[in-house]
Amino acid sequence: MAVSAMKEGKSKYIEVAPKADCKGVEHLEKYFQDVIDKGGEGLILRDPSSALQGGRSAGYLKHKVRTL
């Protein structure tokens, strides 16, 4: 399925995640809280100096709420 078809909502299983450029810690905290408030689990942060690639990469970091 093409990305354009996913953006148009033609799949009930796949959705393209929005992208936002982080403008600092305060922006990150607000964006993260908005995601959590909407029922999301967290964010995937990408090092802007790392090459784009699919799958696991040292350039990606999960930012989630820790539950005990």
PDB file of N, CA, C and O in Angstrom:
ATOM      1  N   MET A   1       0.853  -1.169   0.000  1.00  0.00           N
ATOM      2  CA  MET A   1       0.000   0.000   0.000  1.00  0.00           C
ATOM      3  C   MET A   1       0.900   1.234   0.000  1.00  0.00           C
ATOM      4  O   MET A   1       1.845   1.323   0.751  1.00  0.00           O
ATOM      5  N   ALA A   2       0.595   2.191  -0.830  1.00  0.00           N
ATOM      6  CA  ALA A   2       1.382   3.416  -0.938  1.00  0.00           C
ATOM      7  C   ALA A   2       1.117   4.332   0.247  1.00  0.00           C
ATOM      8  O   ALA A   2       0.044   4.315   0.844  1.00  0.00           O
ATOM      9  N   VAL A   3       2.124   5.132   0.599  1.00  0.00           N
ATOM     10  CA  VAL A   3       1.988   6.073   1.708  1.00  0.00           C
ATOM     11  C   VAL A   3       0.829   7.031   1.463  1.00  0.00           C
ATOM     12  O   VAL A   3       0.078   7.351   2.376  1.00  0.00           O
ATOM     13  N   SER A   4       0.652   7.463   0.212  1.00  0.00           N
ATOM     14  CA  SER A   4      -0.448   8.386  -0.088  1.00  0.00           C
ATOM     15  C   SER A   4      -1.802   7.747   0.238  1.00  0.00           C
ATOM     16  O   SER A   4      -2.707   8.406   0.737  1.00  0.00           O
ATOM     17  N   ALA A   5      -1.950   6.453  -0.022  1.00  0.00           N
ATOM     18  CA  ALA A   5      -3.205   5.760   0.297  1.00  0.00           C
ATOM     19  C   ALA A   5      -3.405   5.687   1.809  1.00  0.00           C
ATOM     20  O   ALA A   5      -4.520   5.832   2.296  1.00  0.00           O
ATOM     21  N   MET A   6      -2.310   5.487   2.564  1.00  0.00           N
ATOM     22  CA  MET A   6      -2.417   5.438   4.023  1.00  0.00           C
ATOM     23  C   MET A   6      -2.824   6.805   4.568  1.00  0.00           C
ATOM     24  O   MET A   6      -3.628   6.905   5.484  1.00  0.00           O
ATOM     25  N   LYS A   7      -2.263   7.887   4.011  1.00  0.00           N
ATOM     26  CA  LYS A   7      -2.602   9.230   4.460  1.00  0.00           C
ATOM     27  C   LYS A   7      -4.068   9.551   4.194  1.00  0.00           C
ATOM     28  O   LYS A   7      -4.681  10.322   4.918  1.00  0.00           O
ATOM     29  N   GLU A   8      -4.632   8.975   3.163  1.00  0.00           N
ATOM     30  CA  GLU A   8      -6.035   9.215   2.817  1.00  0.00           C
ATOM     31  C   GLU A   8      -6.981   8.359   3.657  1.00  0.00           C
ATOM     32  O   GLU A   8      -8.190   8.433   3.489  1.00  0.00           O
ATOM     33  N   GLY A   9      -6.433   7.536   4.550  1.00  0.00           N
ATOM     34  CA  GLY A   9      -7.263   6.739   5.443  1.00  0.00           C
ATOM     35  C   GLY A   9      -7.876   5.523   4.783  1.00  0.00           C
ATOM     36  O   GLY A   9      -8.939   5.074   5.173  1.00  0.00           O
ATOM     37  N   LYS A  10      -7.204   4.962   3.780  1.00  0.00           N
ATOM     38  CA  LYS A  10      -7.759   3.812   3.069  1.00  0.00           C
ATOM     39  C   LYS A  10      -7.430   2.487   3.739  1.00  0.00           C
ATOM     40  O   LYS A  10      -7.770   1.449   3.229  1.00  0.00           O
ATOM     41  N   SER A  11      -6.756   2.537   4.866  1.00  0.00           N
ATOM     42  CA  SER A  11      -6.468   1.311   5.601  1.00  0.00           C
ATOM     43  C   SER A  11      -6.981   1.467   7.028  1.00  0.00           C
ATOM     44  O   SER A  11      -6.750   2.487   7.666  1.00  0.00           O
ATOM     45  N   LYS A  12      -7.672   0.461   7.518  1.00  0.00           N
ATOM     46  CA  LYS A  12      -8.145   0.532   8.896  1.00  0.00           C
ATOM     47  C   LYS A  12      -7.102  -0.010   9.867  1.00  0.00           C
ATOM     48  O   LYS A  12      -7.295   0.044  11.070  1.00  0.00           O
ATOM     49  N   TYR A  13      -5.971  -0.516   9.354  1.00  0.00           N
ATOM     50  CA  TYR A  13      -4.938  -1.104  10.193  1.00  0.00           C
ATOM     51  C   TYR A  13      -3.656  -0.278  10.265  1.00  0.00           C
ATOM     52  O   TYR A  13      -2.882  -0.430  11.196  1.00  0.00           O
ATOM     53  N   ILE A  14      -3.412   0.561   9.272  1.00  0.00           N
ATOM     54  CA  ILE A  14      -2.154   1.298   9.185  1.00  0.00           C
ATOM     55  C   ILE A  14      -2.442   2.791   9.136  1.00  0.00           C
ATOM     56  O   ILE A  14      -3.355   3.229   8.461  1.00  0.00           O
ATOM     57  N   GLU A  15      -1.635   3.549   9.866  1.00  0.00           N
ATOM     58  CA  GLU A  15      -1.774   4.997   9.872  1.00  0.00           C
ATOM     59  C   GLU A  15      -0.376   5.619   9.867  1.00  0.00           C
ATOM     60  O   GLU A  15       0.525   5.137  10.547  1.00  0.00           O
ATOM     61  N   VAL A  16      -0.190   6.668   9.103  1.00  0.00           N
ATOM     62  CA  VAL A  16       1.080   7.374   9.068  1.00  0.00           C
ATOM     63  C   VAL A  16       1.155   8.278  10.291  1.00  0.00           C
ATOM     64  O   VAL A  16       0.251   9.072  10.553  1.00  0.00           O
ATOM     65  N   ALA A  17       2.221   8.130  11.064  1.00  0.00           N
ATOM     66  CA  ALA A  17       2.397   8.950  12.265  1.00  0.00           C
ATOM     67  C   ALA A  17       2.816  10.357  11.873  1.00  0.00           C
ATOM     68  O   ALA A  17       3.597  10.538  10.946  1.00  0.00           O
ATOM     69  N   PRO A  18       2.307  11.356  12.597  1.00  0.00           N
ATOM     70  CA  PRO A  18       2.700  12.733  12.294  1.00  0.00           C
ATOM     71  C   PRO A  18       4.157  12.974  12.678  1.00  0.00           C
ATOM     72  O   PRO A  18       4.688  12.325  13.580  1.00  0.00           O
ATOM     73  N   LYS A  19       4.788  13.908  12.004  1.00  0.00           N
ATOM     74  CA  LYS A  19       6.175  14.280  12.267  1.00  0.00           C
ATOM     75  C   LYS A  19       6.187  15.717  12.776  1.00  0.00           C
ATOM     76  O   LYS A  19       5.464  16.562  12.282  1.00  0.00           O
ATOM     77  N   ALA A  20       6.999  15.970  13.783  1.00  0.00           N
ATOM     78  CA  ALA A  20       7.154  17.324  14.312  1.00  0.00           C
ATOM     79  C   ALA A  20       8.617  17.543  14.645  1.00  0.00           C
ATOM     80  O   ALA A  20       9.289  16.633  15.145  1.00  0.00           O
ATOM     81  N   ASP A  21       9.118  18.715  14.352  1.00  0.00           N
ATOM     82  CA  ASP A  21      10.496  19.058  14.708  1.00  0.00           C
ATOM     83  C   ASP A  21      10.496  19.592  16.133  1.00  0.00           C
ATOM     84  O   ASP A  21       9.738  20.500  16.465  1.00  0.00           O
ATOM     85  N   CYS A  22      11.343  19.027  16.968  1.00  0.00           N
ATOM     86  CA  CYS A  22      11.435  19.427  18.365  1.00  0.00           C
ATOM     87  C   CYS A  22      12.167  20.769  18.460  1.00  0.00           C
ATOM     88  O   CYS A  22      13.244  20.937  17.908  1.00  0.00           O
ATOM     89  N   LYS A  23      11.563  21.681  19.186  1.00  0.00           N
ATOM     90  CA  LYS A  23      12.127  23.022  19.325  1.00  0.00           C
ATOM     91  C   LYS A  23      12.700  23.257  20.715  1.00  0.00           C
ATOM     92  O   LYS A  23      12.953  24.384  21.098  1.00  0.00           O
ATOM     93  N   GLY A  24      12.891  22.196  21.483  1.00  0.00           N
ATOM     94  CA  GLY A  24      13.470  22.311  22.818  1.00  0.00           C
ATOM     95  C   GLY A  24      12.748  21.420  23.805  1.00  0.00           C
ATOM     96  O   GLY A  24      11.739  20.793  23.492  1.00  0.00           O
ATOM     97  N   VAL A  25      13.261  21.368  25.023  1.00  0.00           N
ATOM     98  CA  VAL A  25      12.712  20.483  26.056  1.00  0.00           C
ATOM     99  C   VAL A  25      11.263  20.840  26.389  1.00  0.00           C
ATOM    100  O   VAL A  25      10.418  19.957  26.512  1.00  0.00           O
ATOM    101  N   GLU A  26      10.967  22.118  26.511  1.00  0.00           N
ATOM    102  CA  GLU A  26       9.606  22.538  26.834  1.00  0.00           C
ATOM    103  C   GLU A  26       8.621  22.097  25.737  1.00  0.00           C
ATOM    104  O   GLU A  26       7.532  21.590  26.037  1.00  0.00           O
ATOM    105  N   HIS A  27       9.007  22.255  24.480  1.00  0.00           N
ATOM    106  CA  HIS A  27       8.172  21.821  23.360  1.00  0.00           C
ATOM    107  C   HIS A  27       7.981  20.306  23.392  1.00  0.00           C
ATOM    108  O   HIS A  27       6.873  19.803  23.212  1.00  0.00           O
ATOM    109  N   LEU A  28       9.056  19.569  23.655  1.00  0.00           N
ATOM    110  CA  LEU A  28       8.989  18.109  23.726  1.00  0.00           C
ATOM    111  C   LEU A  28       8.031  17.667  24.821  1.00  0.00           C
ATOM    112  O   LEU A  28       7.182  16.802  24.603  1.00  0.00           O
ATOM    113  N   GLU A  29       8.128  18.267  26.003  1.00  0.00           N
ATOM    114  CA  GLU A  29       7.264  17.884  27.116  1.00  0.00           C
ATOM    115  C   GLU A  29       5.789  18.155  26.812  1.00  0.00           C
ATOM    116  O   GLU A  29       4.929  17.336  27.123  1.00  0.00           O
ATOM    117  N   LYS A  30       5.490  19.287  26.186  1.00  0.00           N
ATOM    118  CA  LYS A  30       4.102  19.614  25.838  1.00  0.00           C
ATOM    119  C   LYS A  30       3.569  18.654  24.777  1.00  0.00           C
ATOM    120  O   LYS A  30       2.460  18.139  24.897  1.00  0.00           O
ATOM    121  N   TYR A  31       4.368  18.389  23.741  1.00  0.00           N
ATOM    122  CA  TYR A  31       3.964  17.481  22.666  1.00  0.00           C
ATOM    123  C   TYR A  31       3.732  16.079  23.229  1.00  0.00           C
ATOM    124  O   TYR A  31       2.743  15.416  22.922  1.00  0.00           O
ATOM    125  N   PHE A  32       4.646  15.623  24.090  1.00  0.00           N
ATOM    126  CA  PHE A  32       4.530  14.309  24.711  1.00  0.00           C
ATOM    127  C   PHE A  32       3.243  14.218  25.532  1.00  0.00           C
ATOM    128  O   PHE A  32       2.502  13.246  25.431  1.00  0.00           O
ATOM    129  N   GLN A  33       2.967  15.249  26.335  1.00  0.00           N
ATOM    130  CA  GLN A  33       1.758  15.236  27.161  1.00  0.00           C
ATOM    131  C   GLN A  33       0.506  15.234  26.294  1.00  0.00           C
ATOM    132  O   GLN A  33      -0.475  14.556  26.616  1.00  0.00           O
ATOM    133  N   ASP A  34       0.516  15.956  25.180  1.00  0.00           N
ATOM    134  CA  ASP A  34      -0.620  15.937  24.250  1.00  0.00           C
ATOM    135  C   ASP A  34      -0.864  14.536  23.707  1.00  0.00           C
ATOM    136  O   ASP A  34      -2.009  14.087  23.607  1.00  0.00           O
ATOM    137  N   VAL A  35       0.207  13.833  23.365  1.00  0.00           N
ATOM    138  CA  VAL A  35       0.089  12.452  22.856  1.00  0.00           C
ATOM    139  C   VAL A  35      -0.518  11.553  23.930  1.00  0.00           C
ATOM    140  O   VAL A  35      -1.439  10.771  23.659  1.00  0.00           O
ATOM    141  N   ILE A  36      -0.014  11.646  25.154  1.00  0.00           N
ATOM    142  CA  ILE A  36      -0.521  10.823  26.259  1.00  0.00           C
ATOM    143  C   ILE A  36      -1.990  11.144  26.537  1.00  0.00           C
ATOM    144  O   ILE A  36      -2.809  10.246  26.717  1.00  0.00           O
ATOM    145  N   ASP A  37      -2.338  12.432  26.542  1.00  0.00           N
ATOM    146  CA  ASP A  37      -3.727  12.843  26.800  1.00  0.00           C
ATOM    147  C   ASP A  37      -4.691  12.311  25.740  1.00  0.00           C
ATOM    148  O   ASP A  37      -5.869  12.092  26.032  1.00  0.00           O
ATOM    149  N   LYS A  38      -4.197  12.086  24.522  1.00  0.00           N
ATOM    150  CA  LYS A  38      -5.036  11.559  23.439  1.00  0.00           C
ATOM    151  C   LYS A  38      -5.037  10.036  23.403  1.00  0.00           C
ATOM    152  O   LYS A  38      -5.559   9.429  22.477  1.00  0.00           O
ATOM    153  N   GLY A  39      -4.411   9.390  24.399  1.00  0.00           N
ATOM    154  CA  GLY A  39      -4.420   7.937  24.482  1.00  0.00           C
ATOM    155  C   GLY A  39      -3.214   7.259  23.862  1.00  0.00           C
ATOM    156  O   GLY A  39      -3.173   6.034  23.784  1.00  0.00           O
ATOM    157  N   GLY A  40      -2.237   8.034  23.425  1.00  0.00           N
ATOM    158  CA  GLY A  40      -1.028   7.456  22.837  1.00  0.00           C
ATOM    159  C   GLY A  40      -0.106   6.885  23.899  1.00  0.00           C
ATOM    160  O   GLY A  40      -0.257   7.161  25.097  1.00  0.00           O
ATOM    161  N   GLU A  41       0.860   6.080  23.469  1.00  0.00           N
ATOM    162  CA  GLU A  41       1.795   5.447  24.400  1.00  0.00           C
ATOM    163  C   GLU A  41       3.058   6.256  24.597  1.00  0.00           C
ATOM    164  O   GLU A  41       3.739   6.109  25.599  1.00  0.00           O
ATOM    165  N   GLY A  42       3.419   7.064  23.623  1.00  0.00           N
ATOM    166  CA  GLY A  42       4.662   7.805  23.730  1.00  0.00           C
ATOM    167  C   GLY A  42       5.109   8.315  22.372  1.00  0.00           C
ATOM    168  O   GLY A  42       4.314   8.405  21.438  1.00  0.00           O
ATOM    169  N   LEU A  43       6.403   8.624  22.279  1.00  0.00           N
ATOM    170  CA  LEU A  43       6.976   9.177  21.056  1.00  0.00           C
ATOM    171  C   LEU A  43       8.179   8.358  20.618  1.00  0.00           C
ATOM    172  O   LEU A  43       8.817   7.696  21.431  1.00  0.00           O
ATOM    173  N   ILE A  44       8.492   8.450  19.341  1.00  0.00           N
ATOM    174  CA  ILE A  44       9.753   7.941  18.825  1.00  0.00           C
ATOM    175  C   ILE A  44      10.554   9.174  18.431  1.00  0.00           C
ATOM    176  O   ILE A  44      10.123   9.964  17.597  1.00  0.00           O
ATOM    177  N   LEU A  45      11.706   9.342  19.056  1.00  0.00           N
ATOM    178  CA  LEU A  45      12.577  10.473  18.764  1.00  0.00           C
ATOM    179  C   LEU A  45      13.683   9.999  17.827  1.00  0.00           C
ATOM    180  O   LEU A  45      14.223   8.915  18.000  1.00  0.00           O
ATOM    181  N   ARG A  46      14.003  10.835  16.836  1.00  0.00           N
ATOM    182  CA  ARG A  46      15.048  10.467  15.882  1.00  0.00           C
ATOM    183  C   ARG A  46      16.159  11.499  15.921  1.00  0.00           C
ATOM    184  O   ARG A  46      15.915  12.700  15.929  1.00  0.00           O
ATOM    185  N   ASP A  47      17.376  11.020  15.957  1.00  0.00           N
ATOM    186  CA  ASP A  47      18.543  11.897  15.895  1.00  0.00           C
ATOM    187  C   ASP A  47      18.595  12.505  14.501  1.00  0.00           C
ATOM    188  O   ASP A  47      18.700  11.773  13.519  1.00  0.00           O
ATOM    189  N   PRO A  48      18.487  13.834  14.380  1.00  0.00           N
ATOM    190  CA  PRO A  48      18.446  14.450  13.045  1.00  0.00           C
ATOM    191  C   PRO A  48      19.733  14.273  12.241  1.00  0.00           C
ATOM    192  O   PRO A  48      19.722  14.400  11.026  1.00  0.00           O
ATOM    193  N   SER A  49      20.829  13.923  12.913  1.00  0.00           N
ATOM    194  CA  SER A  49      22.078  13.721  12.172  1.00  0.00           C
ATOM    195  C   SER A  49      22.246  12.279  11.697  1.00  0.00           C
ATOM    196  O   SER A  49      23.185  11.976  10.966  1.00  0.00           O
ATOM    197  N   SER A  50      21.341  11.373  12.098  1.00  0.00           N
ATOM    198  CA  SER A  50      21.443   9.978  11.658  1.00  0.00           C
ATOM    199  C   SER A  50      20.694   9.790  10.335  1.00  0.00           C
ATOM    200  O   SER A  50      19.746  10.505  10.037  1.00  0.00           O
ATOM    201  N   ALA A  51      21.133   8.813   9.576  1.00  0.00           N
ATOM    202  CA  ALA A  51      20.506   8.515   8.286  1.00  0.00           C
ATOM    203  C   ALA A  51      19.122   7.902   8.517  1.00  0.00           C
ATOM    204  O   ALA A  51      18.918   7.156   9.469  1.00  0.00           O
ATOM    205  N   LEU A  52      18.175   8.247   7.651  1.00  0.00           N
ATOM    206  CA  LEU A  52      16.847   7.639   7.729  1.00  0.00           C
ATOM    207  C   LEU A  52      16.938   6.182   7.318  1.00  0.00           C
ATOM    208  O   LEU A  52      17.568   5.854   6.315  1.00  0.00           O
ATOM    209  N   GLN A  53      16.318   5.310   8.089  1.00  0.00           N
ATOM    210  CA  GLN A  53      16.289   3.896   7.745  1.00  0.00           C
ATOM    211  C   GLN A  53      15.120   3.246   8.457  1.00  0.00           C
ATOM    212  O   GLN A  53      14.679   3.720   9.498  1.00  0.00           O
ATOM    213  N   GLY A  54      14.620   2.202   7.889  1.00  0.00           N
ATOM    214  CA  GLY A  54      13.525   1.469   8.499  1.00  0.00           C
ATOM    215  C   GLY A  54      14.033   0.504   9.544  1.00  0.00           C
ATOM    216  O   GLY A  54      15.217   0.181   9.584  1.00  0.00           O
ATOM    217  N   GLY A  55      13.145   0.058  10.404  1.00  0.00           N
ATOM    218  CA  GLY A  55      13.520  -0.928  11.414  1.00  0.00           C
ATOM    219  C   GLY A  55      14.260  -0.316  12.582  1.00  0.00           C
ATOM    220  O   GLY A  55      14.216   0.883  12.819  1.00  0.00           O
ATOM    221  N   ARG A  56      14.978  -1.145  13.306  1.00  0.00           N
ATOM    222  CA  ARG A  56      15.716  -0.683  14.478  1.00  0.00           C
ATOM    223  C   ARG A  56      16.958   0.089  14.064  1.00  0.00           C
ATOM    224  O   ARG A  56      17.613  -0.247  13.091  1.00  0.00           O
ATOM    225  N   SER A  57      17.258   1.112  14.848  1.00  0.00           N
ATOM    226  CA  SER A  57      18.422   1.935  14.553  1.00  0.00           C
ATOM    227  C   SER A  57      18.887   2.612  15.830  1.00  0.00           C
ATOM    228  O   SER A  57      18.068   2.968  16.686  1.00  0.00           O
ATOM    229  N   ALA A  58      20.185   2.824  15.960  1.00  0.00           N
ATOM    230  CA  ALA A  58      20.724   3.544  17.116  1.00  0.00           C
ATOM    231  C   ALA A  58      20.296   5.013  17.079  1.00  0.00           C
ATOM    232  O   ALA A  58      20.382   5.710  18.080  1.00  0.00           O
ATOM    233  N   GLY A  59      19.789   5.475  15.935  1.00  0.00           N
ATOM    234  CA  GLY A  59      19.367   6.859  15.791  1.00  0.00           C
ATOM    235  C   GLY A  59      17.951   7.117  16.272  1.00  0.00           C
ATOM    236  O   GLY A  59      17.476   8.251  16.217  1.00  0.00           O
ATOM    237  N   TYR A  60      17.254   6.088  16.759  1.00  0.00           N
ATOM    238  CA  TYR A  60      15.882   6.235  17.260  1.00  0.00           C
ATOM    239  C   TYR A  60      15.831   5.979  18.760  1.00  0.00           C
ATOM    240  O   TYR A  60      16.565   5.144  19.282  1.00  0.00           O
ATOM    241  N   LEU A  61      14.944   6.686  19.452  1.00  0.00           N
ATOM    242  CA  LEU A  61      14.786   6.524  20.889  1.00  0.00           C
ATOM    243  C   LEU A  61      13.304   6.562  21.232  1.00  0.00           C
ATOM    244  O   LEU A  61      12.587   7.479  20.816  1.00  0.00           O
ATOM    245  N   LYS A  62      12.818   5.549  21.965  1.00  0.00           N
ATOM    246  CA  LYS A  62      11.427   5.549  22.431  1.00  0.00           C
ATOM    247  C   LYS A  62      11.345   6.400  23.682  1.00  0.00           C
ATOM    248  O   LYS A  62      12.180   6.295  24.581  1.00  0.00           O
ATOM    249  N   HIS A  63      10.320   7.234  23.750  1.00  0.00           N
ATOM    250  CA  HIS A  63      10.076   8.069  24.929  1.00  0.00           C
ATOM    251  C   HIS A  63       8.660   7.732  25.388  1.00  0.00           C
ATOM    252  O   HIS A  63       7.689   8.122  24.733  1.00  0.00           O
ATOM    253  N   LYS A  64       8.543   6.956  26.478  1.00  0.00           N
ATOM    254  CA  LYS A  64       7.246   6.489  26.948  1.00  0.00           C
ATOM    255  C   LYS A  64       7.110   6.746  28.441  1.00  0.00           C
ATOM    256  O   LYS A  64       8.098   6.973  29.135  1.00  0.00           O
ATOM    257  N   VAL A  65       5.876   6.648  28.930  1.00  0.00           N
ATOM    258  CA  VAL A  65       5.615   6.747  30.356  1.00  0.00           C
ATOM    259  C   VAL A  65       6.022   5.421  30.991  1.00  0.00           C
ATOM    260  O   VAL A  65       5.659   4.354  30.499  1.00  0.00           O
ATOM    261  N   ARG A  66       6.753   5.507  32.059  1.00  0.00           N
ATOM    262  CA  ARG A  66       7.180   4.290  32.753  1.00  0.00           C
ATOM    263  C   ARG A  66       6.147   3.947  33.820  1.00  0.00           C
ATOM    264  O   ARG A  66       5.804   4.782  34.668  1.00  0.00           O
ATOM    265  N   THR A  67       5.635   2.732  33.768  1.00  0.00           N
ATOM    266  CA  THR A  67       4.678   2.287  34.776  1.00  0.00           C
ATOM    267  C   THR A  67       5.320   1.180  35.605  1.00  0.00           C
ATOM    268  O   THR A  67       6.069   0.363  35.085  1.00  0.00           O
ATOM    269  N   LEU A  68       5.033   1.197  36.871  1.00  0.00           N
ATOM    270  CA  LEU A  68       5.615   0.184  37.770  1.00  0.00           C
ATOM    271  C   LEU A  68       4.603  -0.844  38.142  1.00  0.00           C
ATOM    272  O   LEU A  68       3.475  -0.697  38.203  1.00  0.00           O
TER     273      LEU A  68
END
